[in-house]
Coordinates of C-alpha atoms and ligand atoms in Angstrom, one line a residue:
M1 CA 77.1 77.0 124.4
N2 CA 74.7 80.2 125.0
P3 CA 75.5 81.5 121.3
Y4 CA 74.9 85.0 122.7
L5 CA 77.6 85.4 125.7
P6 CA 80.6 87.2 125.0
R7 CA 84.3 85.4 125.5
E8 CA 86.2 88.7 126.9
A9 CA 89.4 89.7 124.7
E10 CA 92.2 92.2 125.9
I11 CA 93.7 94.8 122.9
V12 CA 96.7 93.8 123.1
G13 CA 98.1 96.3 120.1
R14 CA 96.6 98.5 117.7
T15 CA 97.7 99.8 114.6
E16 CA 96.9 102.9 112.8
E17 CA 95.9 102.3 109.3
S18 CA 94.0 105.3 107.9
S19 CA 92.6 108.6 109.5
N20 CA 89.1 106.3 109.9
T21 CA 90.6 102.7 109.9
F22 CA 92.3 100.6 112.4
S23 CA 93.6 96.7 113.2
L24 CA 93.0 96.1 116.9
H25 CA 95.1 93.4 118.1
L26 CA 92.9 91.3 120.4
R27 CA 93.6 88.1 123.4
L28 CA 91.2 86.4 124.4
T29 CA 91.5 86.6 128.2
D30 CA 89.6 83.0 129.3
G31 CA 92.8 81.1 127.6
R32 CA 89.7 78.7 125.9
P33 CA 91.2 78.2 121.6
Y34 CA 89.6 80.4 119.5
D35 CA 89.4 78.6 115.2
F36 CA 88.2 80.6 112.3
A37 CA 88.2 80.1 108.9
P38 CA 88.7 82.3 106.0
G39 CA 86.2 84.9 105.4
Q40 CA 84.2 84.5 108.9
F41 CA 83.3 87.4 111.2
N42 CA 83.0 88.0 115.0
M43 CA 80.5 90.3 117.0
L44 CA 82.9 92.6 118.6
Y45 CA 80.4 94.1 121.4
L46 CA 81.6 96.9 123.6
F47 CA 79.7 97.8 126.5
G48 CA 77.4 101.1 126.3
A49 CA 77.4 101.1 122.2
G50 CA 76.7 98.0 120.9
E51 CA 78.1 95.3 118.9
V52 CA 78.9 94.7 115.0
P53 CA 80.3 92.6 113.5
I54 CA 83.5 92.3 111.7
S55 CA 85.7 90.4 109.3
V56 CA 88.1 88.4 111.0
V57 CA 91.6 89.5 109.2
A58 CA 94.1 87.1 110.7
D59 CA 95.5 85.3 114.2
A60 CA 98.4 84.2 115.0
P61 CA 98.0 81.1 116.5
D62 CA 100.7 81.1 118.3
S63 CA 100.5 84.0 120.0
G64 CA 96.8 83.6 120.8
V65 CA 96.7 87.3 119.5
L66 CA 94.1 87.7 116.6
T67 CA 93.7 90.7 114.7
H68 CA 90.9 92.6 113.2
T69 CA 90.6 95.6 110.5
I70 CA 87.6 98.7 111.8
R71 CA 86.6 101.5 109.3
A72 CA 85.0 104.3 111.7
L73 CA 81.9 104.1 110.1
G74 CA 78.9 105.3 113.0
R75 CA 78.0 104.4 116.6
V76 CA 79.9 101.2 117.2
T77 CA 82.6 101.8 115.3
N78 CA 83.8 105.8 116.6
A79 CA 83.0 104.0 120.1
L80 CA 85.6 101.0 119.1
Q81 CA 88.0 103.4 117.2
A82 CA 89.0 104.8 120.9
L83 CA 90.5 102.6 122.5
Q84 CA 93.8 101.7 123.5
V85 CA 95.5 99.0 124.2
G86 CA 94.2 97.1 127.9
D87 CA 90.8 97.5 127.5
R88 CA 88.2 95.0 126.5
I89 CA 86.0 94.6 124.7
G90 CA 83.4 90.8 124.3
L91 CA 83.9 88.7 121.1
R92 CA 81.5 86.4 119.7
G93 CA 82.7 84.2 117.0
P94 CA 83.7 82.9 114.1
Y95 CA 80.7 82.8 112.6
G96 CA 79.2 82.6 109.0
R97 CA 80.7 80.3 106.0
G98 CA 84.1 81.7 104.7
W99 CA 85.6 81.0 101.1
P100 CA 85.6 77.7 99.2
M101 CA 89.2 77.1 100.3
H102 CA 88.7 73.3 99.3
E103 CA 87.5 74.3 96.3
A104 CA 90.1 76.5 95.6
H105 CA 92.6 73.4 96.2
G106 CA 95.3 72.9 92.8
R107 CA 93.7 76.1 90.9
D108 CA 94.5 80.0 89.9
V109 CA 92.9 82.4 92.7
L110 CA 91.7 85.8 91.8
I111 CA 91.2 87.9 94.1
V112 CA 88.8 91.4 93.5
T113 CA 88.1 93.4 96.0
G114 CA 87.1 96.8 96.4
G115 CA 87.2 99.7 99.5
L116 CA 87.8 98.5 102.9
G117 CA 86.5 95.4 101.2
C118 CA 90.4 94.1 101.3
A119 CA 89.7 93.4 105.3
P120 CA 87.8 89.8 104.4
S121 CA 90.0 89.0 101.5
V122 CA 93.4 89.6 103.6
S123 CA 92.4 85.9 105.8
I124 CA 92.2 83.7 101.6
I125 CA 95.9 85.1 101.3
H126 CA 96.8 84.5 104.7
H127 CA 95.6 81.4 104.4
I128 CA 97.1 80.5 100.9
L129 CA 100.7 82.0 101.7
G130 CA 100.9 79.3 104.4
H131 CA 99.4 76.4 102.6
R132 CA 101.1 77.6 98.8
E133 CA 101.3 74.1 97.5
D134 CA 98.1 73.6 97.4
Y135 CA 97.0 76.6 95.3
G136 CA 98.2 77.5 91.9
H137 CA 98.8 81.5 91.0
V138 CA 97.3 84.1 93.0
H139 CA 95.7 87.4 91.0
I140 CA 95.5 89.9 93.9
L141 CA 93.5 92.9 92.3
Q142 CA 92.0 95.8 95.0
G143 CA 90.4 99.4 94.1
V144 CA 89.6 102.5 95.7
K145 CA 87.6 105.1 95.5
H146 CA 90.7 107.7 95.9
T147 CA 94.9 106.5 97.1
D148 CA 94.1 108.1 99.9
D149 CA 91.6 104.9 100.8
L150 CA 93.8 102.7 100.2
I151 CA 95.3 100.9 103.4
W152 CA 98.3 98.4 103.8
R153 CA 100.0 99.7 100.9
A154 CA 103.4 98.0 102.4
Q155 CA 101.4 94.7 103.0
Y156 CA 100.3 94.8 99.1
D157 CA 104.3 95.1 97.9
A158 CA 105.5 92.6 99.8
W159 CA 102.7 90.2 98.4
G160 CA 103.2 91.2 94.7
S161 CA 107.2 90.2 95.5
L162 CA 106.4 87.1 96.1
P163 CA 107.0 84.3 92.7
N164 CA 103.5 83.4 91.6
V165 CA 101.5 86.2 93.2
Q166 CA 100.4 89.6 91.2
V167 CA 98.7 92.7 93.1
L168 CA 97.5 95.0 90.7
L169 CA 95.9 98.3 92.3
A170 CA 93.2 100.8 90.7
A171 CA 92.0 104.3 92.3
D172 CA 89.5 106.1 90.4
V173 CA 91.0 109.3 92.1
A174 CA 95.3 108.9 91.9
E175 CA 97.3 111.2 94.1
P176 CA 100.5 112.7 92.1
G177 CA 103.1 109.9 92.1
W178 CA 100.4 107.3 92.3
H179 CA 102.1 104.1 90.8
G180 CA 98.9 102.3 90.0
H181 CA 96.2 102.1 87.2
V182 CA 93.5 105.0 87.4
G183 CA 90.2 103.5 87.1
L184 CA 87.7 101.1 87.8
V185 CA 89.1 98.2 90.1
T186 CA 87.5 95.8 86.9
T187 CA 89.9 98.4 84.2
L188 CA 92.4 96.2 85.6
F189 CA 91.1 92.6 84.0
E190 CA 92.2 93.8 81.5
Q191 CA 96.3 93.5 82.7
L192 CA 95.1 89.6 83.7
D193 CA 96.4 86.9 82.3
L194 CA 93.6 84.6 83.0
Q195 CA 92.8 80.9 82.8
P196 CA 89.4 80.9 83.4
E197 CA 89.2 77.0 83.1
R198 CA 91.8 76.5 85.6
S199 CA 90.3 79.7 87.7
I200 CA 88.2 80.3 91.1
A201 CA 87.2 84.1 92.4
M202 CA 86.7 85.7 95.4
L203 CA 85.2 89.0 95.1
C204 CA 84.5 91.4 98.5
G205 CA 83.5 95.2 99.0
P206 CA 80.5 97.4 97.7
E207 CA 77.4 94.9 96.3
V208 CA 77.5 97.2 92.8
M209 CA 81.2 96.5 92.2
M210 CA 81.0 92.9 93.0
R211 CA 78.3 92.7 90.3
A212 CA 80.2 94.1 87.9
A213 CA 83.2 91.8 88.9
A214 CA 81.1 89.3 88.4
E215 CA 79.7 89.8 85.0
G216 CA 83.1 90.9 83.6
L217 CA 85.0 87.9 85.1
H218 CA 81.6 85.7 83.8
A219 CA 81.8 87.5 80.0
R220 CA 85.7 86.4 79.9
G221 CA 85.1 82.9 80.2
L222 CA 85.1 81.9 84.1
A223 CA 81.8 79.8 85.1
A224 CA 79.1 81.5 87.0
G225 CA 79.6 78.5 89.9
S226 CA 83.6 79.8 90.1
I227 CA 82.5 83.3 91.5
Y228 CA 82.4 83.4 95.0
L229 CA 82.0 86.9 96.8
S230 CA 81.4 88.2 100.5
M231 CA 77.8 90.2 101.2
E232 CA 77.4 92.6 104.4
R233 CA 74.3 93.2 106.2
N234 CA 72.7 94.5 109.1
M235 CA 73.0 91.8 112.2
Q236 CA 72.2 91.3 115.6
C237 CA 72.1 88.0 116.5
A238 CA 74.5 85.9 114.0
V239 CA 73.3 82.7 114.6
G240 CA 70.3 82.7 112.0
H241 CA 67.6 83.9 114.8
C242 CA 66.4 87.2 114.3
G243 CA 66.0 87.4 110.8
H244 CA 68.0 91.2 110.6
C245 CA 70.3 90.3 107.8
Q246 CA 67.9 87.9 105.5
F247 CA 69.1 88.3 101.9
G248 CA 65.7 86.9 99.5
G249 CA 65.5 82.8 101.4
S250 CA 68.5 82.9 102.7
F251 CA 70.1 84.6 106.1
V252 CA 73.8 86.5 106.0
C253 CA 75.4 85.6 108.7
R254 CA 74.7 81.9 109.1
D255 CA 73.9 80.7 104.6
G256 CA 76.7 83.5 104.3
P257 CA 78.5 86.1 104.5
V258 CA 79.9 84.3 101.0
F259 CA 77.9 83.2 98.7
A260 CA 78.5 81.8 95.1
W261 CA 77.5 84.5 93.3
P262 CA 74.4 82.1 91.6
E263 CA 72.9 81.9 94.4
V264 CA 72.6 85.6 95.4
R265 CA 72.8 86.7 91.4
A266 CA 69.0 87.6 90.5
L267 CA 69.0 89.8 93.7
L268 CA 72.0 91.2 93.7
G269 CA 71.5 94.8 93.1
V270 CA 68.2 94.7 93.3
R271 CA 65.8 97.8 95.2
G272 CA 65.0 96.8 98.9
F273 CA 67.1 93.5 98.9
Ligands
LIG1 C1 80.1 89.6 107.4 C2 80.3 91.4 107.4 C3 81.8 91.2 108.1 C4 82.0 92.3 108.0 N1 83.9 92.7 108.6 C5 84.1 93.9 108.2 C6 85.1 94.6 108.5 O1 86.1 93.6 109.1 N2 85.6 95.3 108.9 C7 84.6 96.8 109.4 O2 85.0 97.9 109.3 N3 83.6 97.0 108.3 C8 82.7 95.0 108.7 N4 81.9 95.0 108.3 C9 80.8 96.0 108.5 C10 80.3 96.7 109.5 O3 79.1 95.5 110.7 C11 79.8 98.6 110.0 O4 80.7 99.1 109.3 C12 79.4 98.1 111.2 O5 78.3 97.5 111.5 C13 78.6 100.1 111.6 O6 77.8 100.0 112.7 P1 78.0 101.4 113.5 O7 77.5 101.1 115.2 O8 79.5 101.6 113.4 O9 77.2 102.2 112.7 P2 76.0 102.8 112.2 O10 76.0 103.7 113.2 O11 74.8 101.2 112.8 O12 76.0 103.0 110.4 C14 76.8 103.9 110.1 C15 76.5 104.4 108.6 O13 76.7 102.8 108.3 C16 75.9 102.1 107.1 N5 76.4 100.8 107.2 C17 76.0 100.0 109.1 N6 76.3 98.9 108.9 C18 76.5 98.7 107.6 C19 76.7 97.3 106.8 N7 76.5 96.6 106.9 N8 77.1 97.5 105.3 C20 76.8 99.3 104.8 N9 77.1 99.6 105.5 C21 76.6 99.7 107.2 C22 74.9 102.8 108.0 O14 73.2 103.1 107.3 C23 75.1 104.2 108.3 O15 75.5 105.3 107.1 C24 81.5 93.7 108.3 C25 79.7 93.7 108.2 C26 79.0 92.3 108.0 C27 77.9 91.9 107.5
LIG2 S1 71.6 88.4 112.3 FE1 69.3 87.2 113.1 S2 69.4 86.1 111.7 FE2 71.9 86.8 111.1

């Protein structure tokens, strides 16, 4: 198969998550199966606009529908935002190395996200809830700049009401009536009943936040090798050919986007990388 050849996907539904964030529910029109691992991404292609990497949030194998949640930021994502049910786009993937779900078996899972970092983390949560007996306690920590940026509030409430699931939300700036924490997501660590020896952490969001979160968890006793994070870089080929997504000696599209913290620790926050 030519790795650059997109498959056709029809938009069978869309959900407005906030003023600039939306979810597209897609069905591949060729009828061939699609399977992904949590943390992997697809390249979404819109004729006349371009192609962008977007994480897979969820799939519903019975209906063959897969979901992407997208923030409209620039040329391609703004054009995707204008699409409606019935429109068609190109899709290649899934690509990349996802979250270490096997390594997490039998352990408590701590998910720390910032901003729309929640998109790749939702696939972790869906996977754990679908295989609940394989995992221990789940802590979900989500931080946003402003409470207006928080999407999926009802979903967080639903997850937080499940046994052995703790949801903690934080906003740097809060609207009146906000019941969550005010401050950086890392300040939520003080509320955690963390058992470092039996925990694994998965982080996604801005690099500055992931770096602070990794250092903070490590200081609380979590082994460096038990901390994973999902990196973002501009991409073109998505299959390790063009070098666009190079990060030190790695290609984020092929060797990531999920890396163990020790693999990237030295380069995180270094200007130019
Ligand atoms: C593996 C991976 C998974 C991703 N998953 C999602 C997702 O689930 N949902 C989602 O909304 N976005 C996701 N992104 C980010 C998304 O790919 C970019 O927002 C998109 O490529 C922007 O393209 P554009 O043409 O709309 O914007 P452009 O016109 O290219 O740029 C708009 C602005 O965004 C900045 N920008 C562009 N690409 C990135 C990037 N990768 N990271 C940070 N800033 C960037 C530019 O510098 C510019 O300021 C992911 C990126 C990667 C690498
Ligand atoms: S996008 Fe081409 S090597 Fe990663």
